[in-house]
Amino acid sequence: MKNRWRAFLFIEAVLVLWLIYQITTHLFILGMIILGLFIFFSVQSSKKENKTPYYLISLFLILFSLFSLTSFWVFLIVNGVWLLSEGKSHLKKMDNRLFKHAPWNKKDMIVVDTVEKMPKNGKKIKYEWLGNTKIGDQVYEWDDINLSVLAGDTIIDLGNTFLPKSENFVVLRKGFGKTRILVPTGTGILLEHHTLNGKVIFEGETISLSNETLKIYSKDYDESTRKLKIITSVFLGDLEVISV
């Protein structure tokens, strides 16, 4: 691997020397590049308010000169071939090192262990009145959801739980903000939604409501063994129900 890098760097050095040679032996090309650099640095130190046209002229003169040289084209082709053959693996390794904990790399397959349903004792769950709320960012045992939110965006993710083969409920009362509910594919959905003003996005369809109540079923509701009833009341805000 080191030998390949050495060979590549040697070729790059040769091409750079060839490029410098062609620039210095073509007086017209050399003059164009010097003129472009002169305009660039002159404008940079000036007090002109709109410098963009001068920068564009400078860039045009330099690029026009370089693209007129054979050595520059060969330089670009060699680098392009190298990036296609070797660059992908190095970029992937760099991405794994630098962005190991980035959101797009956190794609783990999670298997939810299931047990026999057990009797439930009374419990109390605290939700915030204000601010963004997210339910289901970790694996959890399913229980019907019933919450009230004054203002903020709300995300309810049912992908990290296991819905029983029965009727399940999500009840939400909300003042202001957007709401997104993620439902596992194959679950029959009944949505009852009321809002003073907002939109509902359900199975690819967008429905606008103005002080109206909407009751809608998913296409596979009757055939599904697992059913989810979503009952929401929002003063102002959009609701999106997505199958995942």
CSV table of N, CA, C and O in Angstrom, one decimal, residues 23 26-40 57-69:
chain,number,residue,atom,x,y,z
A,23,ILE,N,3.7,26.4,-18.1
A,23,ILE,CA,3.3,27.7,-17.7
A,23,ILE,C,4.4,28.7,-18.0
A,23,ILE,O,4.2,29.8,-18.6
A,26,HIS,N,5.1,29.2,-21.9
A,26,HIS,CA,4.1,29.9,-22.7
A,26,HIS,C,3.8,31.2,-22.1
A,26,HIS,O,3.2,31.4,-21.1
A,27,LEU,N,4.4,32.2,-22.8
A,27,LEU,CA,4.4,33.6,-22.2
A,27,LEU,C,2.9,34.1,-22.2
A,27,LEU,O,2.6,34.8,-21.2
A,28,PHE,N,2.1,33.8,-23.1
A,28,PHE,CA,0.7,34.2,-23.1
A,28,PHE,C,0.0,33.6,-21.9
A,28,PHE,O,-0.8,34.4,-21.2
A,29,ILE,N,0.1,32.3,-21.7
A,29,ILE,CA,-0.5,31.7,-20.5
A,29,ILE,C,0.0,32.2,-19.2
A,29,ILE,O,-0.8,32.5,-18.3
A,30,LEU,N,1.3,32.4,-19.2
A,30,LEU,CA,1.9,33.0,-17.9
A,30,LEU,C,1.4,34.4,-17.7
A,30,LEU,O,1.0,34.8,-16.5
A,31,GLY,N,1.2,35.2,-18.8
A,31,GLY,CA,0.7,36.6,-18.6
A,31,GLY,C,-0.8,36.6,-18.1
A,31,GLY,O,-1.1,37.4,-17.3
A,32,MET,N,-1.6,35.6,-18.6
A,32,MET,CA,-3.0,35.6,-18.2
A,32,MET,C,-3.1,35.2,-16.7
A,32,MET,O,-3.9,35.8,-16.0
A,33,ILE,N,-2.3,34.2,-16.3
A,33,ILE,CA,-2.3,33.8,-14.9
A,33,ILE,C,-1.8,35.0,-14.0
A,33,ILE,O,-2.4,35.2,-12.9
A,34,ILE,N,-0.8,35.7,-14.4
A,34,ILE,CA,-0.3,36.8,-13.6
A,34,ILE,C,-1.3,37.9,-13.5
A,34,ILE,O,-1.6,38.5,-12.5
A,35,LEU,N,-2.0,38.2,-14.6
A,35,LEU,CA,-3.0,39.2,-14.7
A,35,LEU,C,-4.2,38.8,-13.8
A,35,LEU,O,-4.7,39.6,-13.0
A,36,GLY,N,-4.6,37.5,-13.8
A,36,GLY,CA,-5.7,37.0,-12.9
A,36,GLY,C,-5.3,37.2,-11.5
A,36,GLY,O,-6.1,37.6,-10.7
A,37,LEU,N,-4.1,36.8,-11.1
A,37,LEU,CA,-3.7,36.9,-9.7
A,37,LEU,C,-3.6,38.4,-9.3
A,37,LEU,O,-3.9,38.7,-8.1
A,38,PHE,N,-3.1,39.2,-10.2
A,38,PHE,CA,-3.0,40.6,-9.9
A,38,PHE,C,-4.4,41.2,-9.6
A,38,PHE,O,-4.6,42.0,-8.6
A,39,ILE,N,-5.4,40.9,-10.4
A,39,ILE,CA,-6.7,41.4,-10.2
A,39,ILE,C,-7.3,40.9,-8.9
A,39,ILE,O,-7.9,41.7,-8.1
A,40,PHE,N,-7.0,39.6,-8.6
A,40,PHE,CA,-7.5,39.0,-7.3
A,40,PHE,C,-7.0,39.8,-6.1
A,40,PHE,O,-7.7,40.2,-5.2
A,57,ILE,N,-13.8,37.5,-12.9
A,57,ILE,CA,-12.8,37.8,-14.0
A,57,ILE,C,-11.5,37.1,-13.7
A,57,ILE,O,-10.9,36.5,-14.6
A,58,SER,N,-11.0,37.3,-12.5
A,58,SER,CA,-9.8,36.7,-12.1
A,58,SER,C,-9.8,35.2,-12.2
A,58,SER,O,-8.9,34.5,-12.7
A,59,LEU,N,-10.9,34.6,-11.7
A,59,LEU,CA,-11.0,33.1,-11.7
A,59,LEU,C,-11.1,32.6,-13.2
A,59,LEU,O,-10.5,31.6,-13.5
A,60,PHE,N,-11.8,33.4,-14.0
A,60,PHE,CA,-11.9,33.0,-15.4
A,60,PHE,C,-10.6,33.0,-16.1
A,60,PHE,O,-10.2,32.1,-16.9
A,61,LEU,N,-9.8,34.0,-15.9
A,61,LEU,CA,-8.4,34.1,-16.5
A,61,LEU,C,-7.5,33.0,-16.1
A,61,LEU,O,-6.8,32.4,-16.9
A,62,ILE,N,-7.6,32.7,-14.8
A,62,ILE,CA,-6.7,31.6,-14.3
A,62,ILE,C,-7.1,30.2,-14.8
A,62,ILE,O,-6.3,29.4,-15.3
A,63,LEU,N,-8.4,29.9,-14.7
A,63,LEU,CA,-8.9,28.6,-15.2
A,63,LEU,C,-8.8,28.5,-16.7
A,63,LEU,O,-8.4,27.4,-17.2
A,64,PHE,N,-9.1,29.5,-17.4
A,64,PHE,CA,-8.9,29.5,-18.9
A,64,PHE,C,-7.5,29.1,-19.3
A,64,PHE,O,-7.2,28.3,-20.2
A,65,SER,N,-6.5,29.7,-18.6
A,65,SER,CA,-5.1,29.5,-18.8
A,65,SER,C,-4.7,28.0,-18.5
A,65,SER,O,-4.1,27.4,-19.3
A,66,LEU,N,-5.2,27.6,-17.3
A,66,LEU,CA,-4.8,26.2,-16.9
A,66,LEU,C,-5.4,25.2,-17.8
A,66,LEU,O,-4.8,24.2,-18.2
A,67,PHE,N,-6.7,25.3,-18.2
A,67,PHE,CA,-7.4,24.4,-19.1
A,67,PHE,C,-6.8,24.4,-20.5
A,67,PHE,O,-7.2,23.5,-21.3
A,68,SER,N,-6.0,25.3,-20.8
A,68,SER,CA,-5.4,25.4,-22.1
A,68,SER,C,-4.1,24.5,-22.2
A,68,SER,O,-3.6,24.4,-23.3
A,69,LEU,N,-3.7,24.0,-21.1
A,69,LEU,CA,-2.5,23.2,-21.0
A,69,LEU,C,-2.8,21.7,-20.9
A,69,LEU,O,-3.6,21.3,-20.2
